Amino acid sequence: MDYIQNTPEDVAEMLRAVGASSIDDLFASIPADLRLTRPLDLPPALSEQDLVAHLETLAARNRVFEPTRSFLGAGGYNHFIPSVVDALASRGEFFSAYTPYQAEASQGTLQHIFEFQSMICELTGMEVANASHYDGATALQEAVAMSIDHTGRRKIVLSSALHPHARAVVRSIFRAMDVQIVEVAHVRGVTPVATLREAAQDAACVAIQNPNFLGGVEDLAGVAEAAHAAGAVAVASVHPLALAILKSPGEAGCDIAVGDAQPLGIPLSFGGPWCGFIAARRDFLREMPGRIVGETVDAEGKRGFVLTLQTREQHIRREKASSNICTNQALMALRATIYMEALGPSGMRRAAELCARRAHELAAKLARVPGVKLPYSAPFFHEFVAEIPHAAQTLARLQERGFLGGLFLHPFYRDLREHVLLCATERHAPEDLDAFVAALAECLR
């Protein structure tokens, strides 16, 4: 039974209205060799009870690790979420990811978006931020598009220490758009600024991640200077919690900052939904995708919020737009907003300091395990690379002992054959680190 039922008379009336003689006429623009002429290969429908039982069977195959026994990061991070985040974000009036279309009638939604924008600007050291993105990777892609629009150039430079999935998104979007993509290889875990400087000639932007995918803290100021010397835009993908203790991209001279707000009160949830953010200098205001909420007063002088700019939406400059973001991750942005407001600057700084402390304690303990090496010397925040004998097999043995050990890097970097990316956060107590190190040492015997 169809979900939406249309009688043959309904179908005939709709076809007459659009000037088509049959349903097939609606798909005439699709080449015949690309059209599926058989029914979809789907199993028969299940009753609700049978479907629930099937899903419960699938869910039972998941293996859940205790938060204190997971040392996996690589883009999704296991941070503590204060209970106030769930309590407020689950209120019925907020429980939608959709942007309100009678925007000014939704003052609560506009206010939290305004506060999200304001705090993202404060964190990144930028002047404008929009109402959020789907995730950090799409925010990076939009920043690259802004750079192309801003400079009129068709070449972009990416650091190989950017998250591999984010680079894949950028390559996918620009593959058919006559854009040259140049990747600069990392050297011992960081991006060489001199190589970036050379590659940046005639480029629209230089995009880098800080801390990068391998954990290293990059020379953001050097990257920004190299990009600007070549007339390119400096784009930084950043970890928002790390900004509580690291120099912001704005302070370093970058033009656009992007990232994923997942570390700010958003659970891992099998990889989503998360929330991307994008912030920039005022010069890029008109090129920024999505919507910007502003603060004003009404006719009686009362404080209020309005959708101020939506320069690339579906009803403004549509024919010139290179992006069209209609729906953002408003509920996830709300969670990030509540998290940042609950912790405040001092609380976020405390959480970030704990992350860095635990990660450096873990690295020091691992360095004393026979056979384990720390190949890179660059400063790091809460992730670092370790070289471990028989890395893939060792991670599997750790899982048998109840530890999620980290990411095996060889599938992403062919020259890193026995390397893993490890992460520690404020959720790990010193005894958790000791237990993990002891388990690893046991696996290597």
Short mmCIF file of N, CA, C and O in Angstrom, two decimals, residues 212-295:
data_model
loop_
_atom_site.label_atom_id
_atom_site.label_comp_id
_atom_site.label_asym_id
_atom_site.label_seq_id
_atom_site.Cartn_x
_atom_site.Cartn_y
_atom_site.Cartn_z
N ASN A 212 45.55 19.33 13.89
CA ASN A 212 45.24 18.60 12.68
C ASN A 212 44.80 17.16 12.97
O ASN A 212 44.73 16.74 14.13
N PHE A 213 44.50 16.43 11.91
CA PHE A 213 43.94 15.08 12.08
C PHE A 213 44.92 14.16 12.82
O PHE A 213 44.49 13.20 13.46
N LEU A 214 46.22 14.44 12.72
CA LEU A 214 47.22 13.62 13.40
C LEU A 214 47.51 14.16 14.80
O LEU A 214 48.46 13.71 15.45
N GLY A 215 46.75 15.15 15.23
CA GLY A 215 46.86 15.68 16.58
C GLY A 215 47.76 16.89 16.72
O GLY A 215 47.70 17.58 17.73
N GLY A 216 48.60 17.16 15.74
CA GLY A 216 49.59 18.22 15.86
C GLY A 216 48.99 19.63 15.79
O GLY A 216 48.04 19.88 15.05
N VAL A 217 49.55 20.52 16.59
CA VAL A 217 49.16 21.93 16.55
C VAL A 217 49.95 22.62 15.44
O VAL A 217 51.18 22.59 15.43
N GLU A 218 49.23 23.19 14.49
CA GLU A 218 49.85 23.80 13.32
C GLU A 218 50.27 25.25 13.59
O GLU A 218 49.77 25.88 14.52
N ASP A 219 51.14 25.75 12.73
CA ASP A 219 51.56 27.15 12.77
C ASP A 219 50.53 27.98 12.01
O ASP A 219 50.74 28.34 10.85
N LEU A 220 49.40 28.27 12.66
CA LEU A 220 48.31 28.97 11.97
C LEU A 220 48.73 30.34 11.47
O LEU A 220 48.37 30.75 10.36
N ALA A 221 49.49 31.07 12.28
CA ALA A 221 49.91 32.41 11.86
C ALA A 221 50.79 32.32 10.62
O ALA A 221 50.68 33.13 9.69
N GLY A 222 51.68 31.33 10.59
CA GLY A 222 52.54 31.15 9.42
C GLY A 222 51.74 30.78 8.18
O GLY A 222 52.02 31.26 7.07
N VAL A 223 50.72 29.94 8.37
CA VAL A 223 49.86 29.54 7.25
C VAL A 223 49.10 30.76 6.72
O VAL A 223 49.00 30.97 5.50
N ALA A 224 48.55 31.56 7.63
CA ALA A 224 47.80 32.75 7.20
C ALA A 224 48.70 33.72 6.44
O ALA A 224 48.31 34.26 5.40
N GLU A 225 49.90 33.91 6.94
CA GLU A 225 50.83 34.82 6.26
C GLU A 225 51.20 34.30 4.87
O GLU A 225 51.24 35.06 3.89
N ALA A 226 51.43 32.98 4.76
CA ALA A 226 51.78 32.39 3.47
C ALA A 226 50.62 32.51 2.49
O ALA A 226 50.83 32.81 1.30
N ALA A 227 49.40 32.29 2.98
CA ALA A 227 48.24 32.41 2.09
C ALA A 227 48.08 33.85 1.60
O ALA A 227 47.89 34.10 0.40
N HIS A 228 48.17 34.80 2.51
CA HIS A 228 47.95 36.20 2.14
C HIS A 228 49.05 36.70 1.20
O HIS A 228 48.78 37.53 0.31
N ALA A 229 50.27 36.22 1.38
CA ALA A 229 51.35 36.64 0.50
C ALA A 229 51.08 36.24 -0.94
O ALA A 229 51.57 36.88 -1.89
N ALA A 230 50.30 35.16 -1.12
CA ALA A 230 49.96 34.69 -2.47
C ALA A 230 48.60 35.20 -2.92
O ALA A 230 48.11 34.81 -3.98
N GLY A 231 47.97 36.04 -2.11
CA GLY A 231 46.65 36.55 -2.47
C GLY A 231 45.53 35.56 -2.23
O GLY A 231 44.44 35.71 -2.78
N ALA A 232 45.80 34.52 -1.43
CA ALA A 232 44.80 33.48 -1.17
C ALA A 232 44.14 33.71 0.18
O ALA A 232 44.64 34.46 1.03
N VAL A 233 43.01 33.04 0.38
CA VAL A 233 42.27 33.11 1.63
C VAL A 233 42.78 32.01 2.57
O VAL A 233 43.03 30.88 2.14
N ALA A 234 42.95 32.34 3.83
CA ALA A 234 43.39 31.35 4.82
C ALA A 234 42.18 30.78 5.54
O ALA A 234 41.44 31.50 6.20
N VAL A 235 41.98 29.46 5.39
CA VAL A 235 40.84 28.77 6.00
C VAL A 235 41.37 27.81 7.05
O VAL A 235 42.26 27.00 6.78
N ALA A 236 40.81 27.89 8.26
CA ALA A 236 41.23 27.00 9.35
C ALA A 236 40.04 26.18 9.84
O ALA A 236 38.99 26.74 10.16
N SER A 237 40.21 24.86 9.85
CA SER A 237 39.22 23.98 10.47
C SER A 237 39.70 23.69 11.88
O SER A 237 40.81 23.20 12.08
N VAL A 238 38.88 24.02 12.86
CA VAL A 238 39.35 24.01 14.25
C VAL A 238 38.46 23.17 15.15
O VAL A 238 37.28 22.94 14.87
N HIS A 239 39.05 22.71 16.26
CA HIS A 239 38.31 21.99 17.31
C HIS A 239 37.82 23.05 18.30
O HIS A 239 38.63 23.75 18.92
N PRO A 240 36.49 23.18 18.48
CA PRO A 240 35.99 24.33 19.26
C PRO A 240 36.43 24.33 20.72
O PRO A 240 36.68 25.40 21.29
N LEU A 241 36.53 23.14 21.34
CA LEU A 241 36.93 23.12 22.75
C LEU A 241 38.41 23.49 22.90
O LEU A 241 38.80 24.15 23.86
N ALA A 242 39.22 23.08 21.92
CA ALA A 242 40.64 23.42 21.97
C ALA A 242 40.86 24.93 21.92
O ALA A 242 41.87 25.44 22.43
N LEU A 243 39.91 25.65 21.32
CA LEU A 243 40.05 27.11 21.21
C LEU A 243 39.99 27.80 22.57
O LEU A 243 40.35 28.97 22.69
N ALA A 244 39.54 27.06 23.59
CA ALA A 244 39.52 27.65 24.93
C ALA A 244 40.93 27.87 25.46
O ALA A 244 41.12 28.66 26.39
N ILE A 245 41.92 27.15 24.89
CA ILE A 245 43.30 27.32 25.37
C ILE A 245 44.30 27.60 24.24
O ILE A 245 45.44 27.97 24.51
N LEU A 246 43.88 27.41 22.99
CA LEU A 246 44.80 27.69 21.87
C LEU A 246 44.48 29.05 21.26
O LEU A 246 43.38 29.57 21.41
N LYS A 247 45.45 29.59 20.53
CA LYS A 247 45.22 30.85 19.82
C LYS A 247 44.12 30.63 18.79
O LYS A 247 44.11 29.63 18.07
N SER A 248 43.18 31.56 18.72
CA SER A 248 42.06 31.41 17.78
C SER A 248 42.53 31.70 16.35
O SER A 248 43.53 32.39 16.14
N PRO A 249 41.80 31.18 15.36
CA PRO A 249 42.17 31.49 13.97
C PRO A 249 42.11 32.98 13.67
O PRO A 249 42.90 33.47 12.85
N GLY A 250 41.20 33.69 14.31
CA GLY A 250 41.15 35.14 14.09
C GLY A 250 42.41 35.82 14.60
O GLY A 250 42.98 36.69 13.94
N GLU A 251 42.87 35.42 15.80
CA GLU A 251 44.10 35.99 16.35
C GLU A 251 45.31 35.66 15.48
O GLU A 251 46.26 36.43 15.40
N ALA A 252 45.25 34.48 14.82
CA ALA A 252 46.38 34.05 13.98
C ALA A 252 46.36 34.70 12.61
O ALA A 252 47.31 34.53 11.84
N GLY A 253 45.27 35.41 12.27
CA GLY A 253 45.23 36.10 10.99
C GLY A 253 44.46 35.38 9.91
O GLY A 253 44.48 35.80 8.75
N CYS A 254 43.80 34.25 10.25
CA CYS A 254 43.03 33.53 9.25
C CYS A 254 41.77 34.32 8.86
O CYS A 254 41.32 35.19 9.61
N ASP A 255 41.20 33.96 7.70
CA ASP A 255 40.03 34.69 7.19
C ASP A 255 38.72 33.98 7.49
O ASP A 255 37.70 34.63 7.71
N ILE A 256 38.73 32.65 7.45
CA ILE A 256 37.51 31.88 7.67
C ILE A 256 37.85 30.74 8.63
O ILE A 256 38.90 30.09 8.49
N ALA A 257 36.96 30.49 9.58
CA ALA A 257 37.13 29.37 10.52
C ALA A 257 35.92 28.46 10.44
O ALA A 257 34.78 28.95 10.41
N VAL A 258 36.16 27.17 10.37
CA VAL A 258 35.08 26.20 10.33
C VAL A 258 35.37 25.09 11.34
O VAL A 258 36.46 25.01 11.89
N GLY A 259 34.40 24.23 11.55
CA GLY A 259 34.62 23.10 12.44
C GLY A 259 33.31 22.42 12.75
O GLY A 259 32.25 22.77 12.20
N ASP A 260 33.37 21.43 13.61
CA ASP A 260 32.18 20.71 14.03
C ASP A 260 31.95 20.97 15.51
O ASP A 260 32.89 20.86 16.31
N ALA A 261 30.72 21.29 15.86
CA ALA A 261 30.39 21.61 17.25
C ALA A 261 30.15 20.36 18.09
O ALA A 261 29.73 20.49 19.25
N GLN A 262 30.39 19.18 17.56
CA GLN A 262 30.11 17.94 18.31
C GLN A 262 30.75 17.93 19.69
O GLN A 262 30.11 17.47 20.65
N PRO A 263 31.99 18.42 19.87
CA PRO A 263 32.57 18.38 21.22
C PRO A 263 31.82 19.26 22.22
O PRO A 263 32.09 19.18 23.42
N LEU A 264 30.90 20.09 21.77
CA LEU A 264 30.20 21.03 22.65
C LEU A 264 28.81 20.49 23.02
O LEU A 264 27.77 21.04 22.63
N GLY A 265 28.77 19.38 23.74
CA GLY A 265 27.49 18.90 24.26
C GLY A 265 26.66 18.06 23.31
O GLY A 265 25.47 17.86 23.56
N ILE A 266 27.24 17.59 22.22
CA ILE A 266 26.51 16.75 21.26
C ILE A 266 27.04 15.33 21.36
O ILE A 266 28.24 15.10 21.22
N PRO A 267 26.16 14.33 21.62
CA PRO A 267 26.65 12.97 21.81
C PRO A 267 27.17 12.36 20.51
O PRO A 267 26.87 12.84 19.42
N LEU A 268 27.94 11.27 20.64
CA LEU A 268 28.54 10.63 19.47
C LEU A 268 27.45 10.06 18.55
O LEU A 268 27.50 10.26 17.33
N SER A 269 26.49 9.32 19.10
CA SER A 269 25.30 8.89 18.34
C SER A 269 25.64 8.23 17.01
O SER A 269 25.03 8.54 15.99
N PHE A 270 26.62 7.34 16.98
CA PHE A 270 26.98 6.63 15.76
C PHE A 270 27.35 7.57 14.62
O PHE A 270 27.13 7.28 13.45
N GLY A 271 27.86 8.75 14.94
CA GLY A 271 28.35 9.64 13.90
C GLY A 271 27.41 10.76 13.51
O GLY A 271 27.66 11.46 12.54
N GLY A 272 26.34 10.99 14.21
CA GLY A 272 25.48 12.12 13.88
C GLY A 272 24.10 11.93 14.44
O GLY A 272 23.79 10.87 14.98
N PRO A 273 23.24 12.99 14.34
CA PRO A 273 23.52 14.27 13.69
C PRO A 273 24.44 15.14 14.54
O PRO A 273 24.36 15.14 15.77
N TRP A 274 25.33 15.88 13.83
CA TRP A 274 26.22 16.81 14.48
C TRP A 274 25.92 18.21 13.96
O TRP A 274 24.84 18.43 13.39
N CYS A 275 26.84 19.10 14.11
CA CYS A 275 26.54 20.49 13.77
C CYS A 275 27.83 21.20 13.35
O CYS A 275 28.75 21.32 14.15
N GLY A 276 27.87 21.64 12.11
CA GLY A 276 29.04 22.39 11.65
C GLY A 276 28.88 23.87 11.96
O GLY A 276 27.77 24.36 12.15
N PHE A 277 30.00 24.57 12.03
CA PHE A 277 29.93 26.02 12.19
C PHE A 277 30.90 26.67 11.21
O PHE A 277 31.87 26.05 10.75
N ILE A 278 30.58 27.91 10.86
CA ILE A 278 31.45 28.67 9.97
C ILE A 278 31.42 30.12 10.43
O ILE A 278 30.36 30.68 10.72
N ALA A 279 32.60 30.71 10.55
CA ALA A 279 32.74 32.10 10.97
C ALA A 279 33.79 32.75 10.07
O ALA A 279 34.66 32.06 9.53
N ALA A 280 33.70 34.05 9.93
CA ALA A 280 34.60 34.73 8.99
C ALA A 280 34.78 36.18 9.37
O ALA A 280 34.06 36.73 10.22
N ARG A 281 35.73 36.80 8.71
CA ARG A 281 35.90 38.24 8.84
C ARG A 281 34.75 38.95 8.11
O ARG A 281 34.13 38.38 7.21
N ARG A 282 34.51 40.19 8.49
CA ARG A 282 33.36 40.91 7.95
C ARG A 282 33.42 41.00 6.43
O ARG A 282 32.38 41.04 5.76
N ASP A 283 34.62 41.01 5.84
CA ASP A 283 34.75 41.12 4.38
C ASP A 283 34.02 39.99 3.66
O ASP A 283 33.71 40.12 2.47
N PHE A 284 33.79 38.87 4.34
CA PHE A 284 33.18 37.70 3.70
C PHE A 284 31.69 37.60 4.01
O PHE A 284 31.07 36.59 3.71
N LEU A 285 31.12 38.62 4.62
CA LEU A 285 29.74 38.56 5.08
C LEU A 285 28.79 38.21 3.95
O LEU A 285 27.92 37.34 4.10
N ARG A 286 28.91 38.85 2.82
CA ARG A 286 27.98 38.65 1.71
C ARG A 286 28.19 37.32 1.00
O ARG A 286 27.39 36.94 0.16
N GLU A 287 29.29 36.66 1.27
CA GLU A 287 29.55 35.36 0.63
C GLU A 287 29.24 34.20 1.54
O GLU A 287 29.33 33.04 1.14
N MET A 288 28.84 34.49 2.76
CA MET A 288 28.61 33.42 3.73
C MET A 288 27.26 32.74 3.45
O MET A 288 26.25 33.40 3.30
N PRO A 289 27.23 31.41 3.39
CA PRO A 289 25.97 30.71 3.14
C PRO A 289 25.09 30.67 4.39
O PRO A 289 25.57 30.88 5.50
N GLY A 290 23.82 30.38 4.15
CA GLY A 290 22.91 30.21 5.29
C GLY A 290 22.36 31.53 5.77
O GLY A 290 22.26 32.50 5.03
N ARG A 291 22.03 31.55 7.06
CA ARG A 291 21.32 32.69 7.62
C ARG A 291 22.05 33.27 8.82
O ARG A 291 22.72 32.54 9.55
N ILE A 292 21.85 34.55 9.01
CA ILE A 292 22.44 35.24 10.15
C ILE A 292 21.31 35.95 10.91
O ILE A 292 20.52 36.68 10.31
N VAL A 293 21.25 35.71 12.21
CA VAL A 293 20.24 36.34 13.05
C VAL A 293 20.86 37.56 13.72
O VAL A 293 21.99 37.50 14.23
N GLY A 294 20.11 38.66 13.73
CA GLY A 294 20.59 39.87 14.35
C GLY A 294 19.69 40.30 15.51
O GLY A 294 18.56 39.83 15.65
N GLU A 295 20.22 41.19 16.33
CA GLU A 295 19.48 41.71 17.49
C GLU A 295 19.00 43.12 17.17
O GLU A 295 19.73 43.91 16.56
#
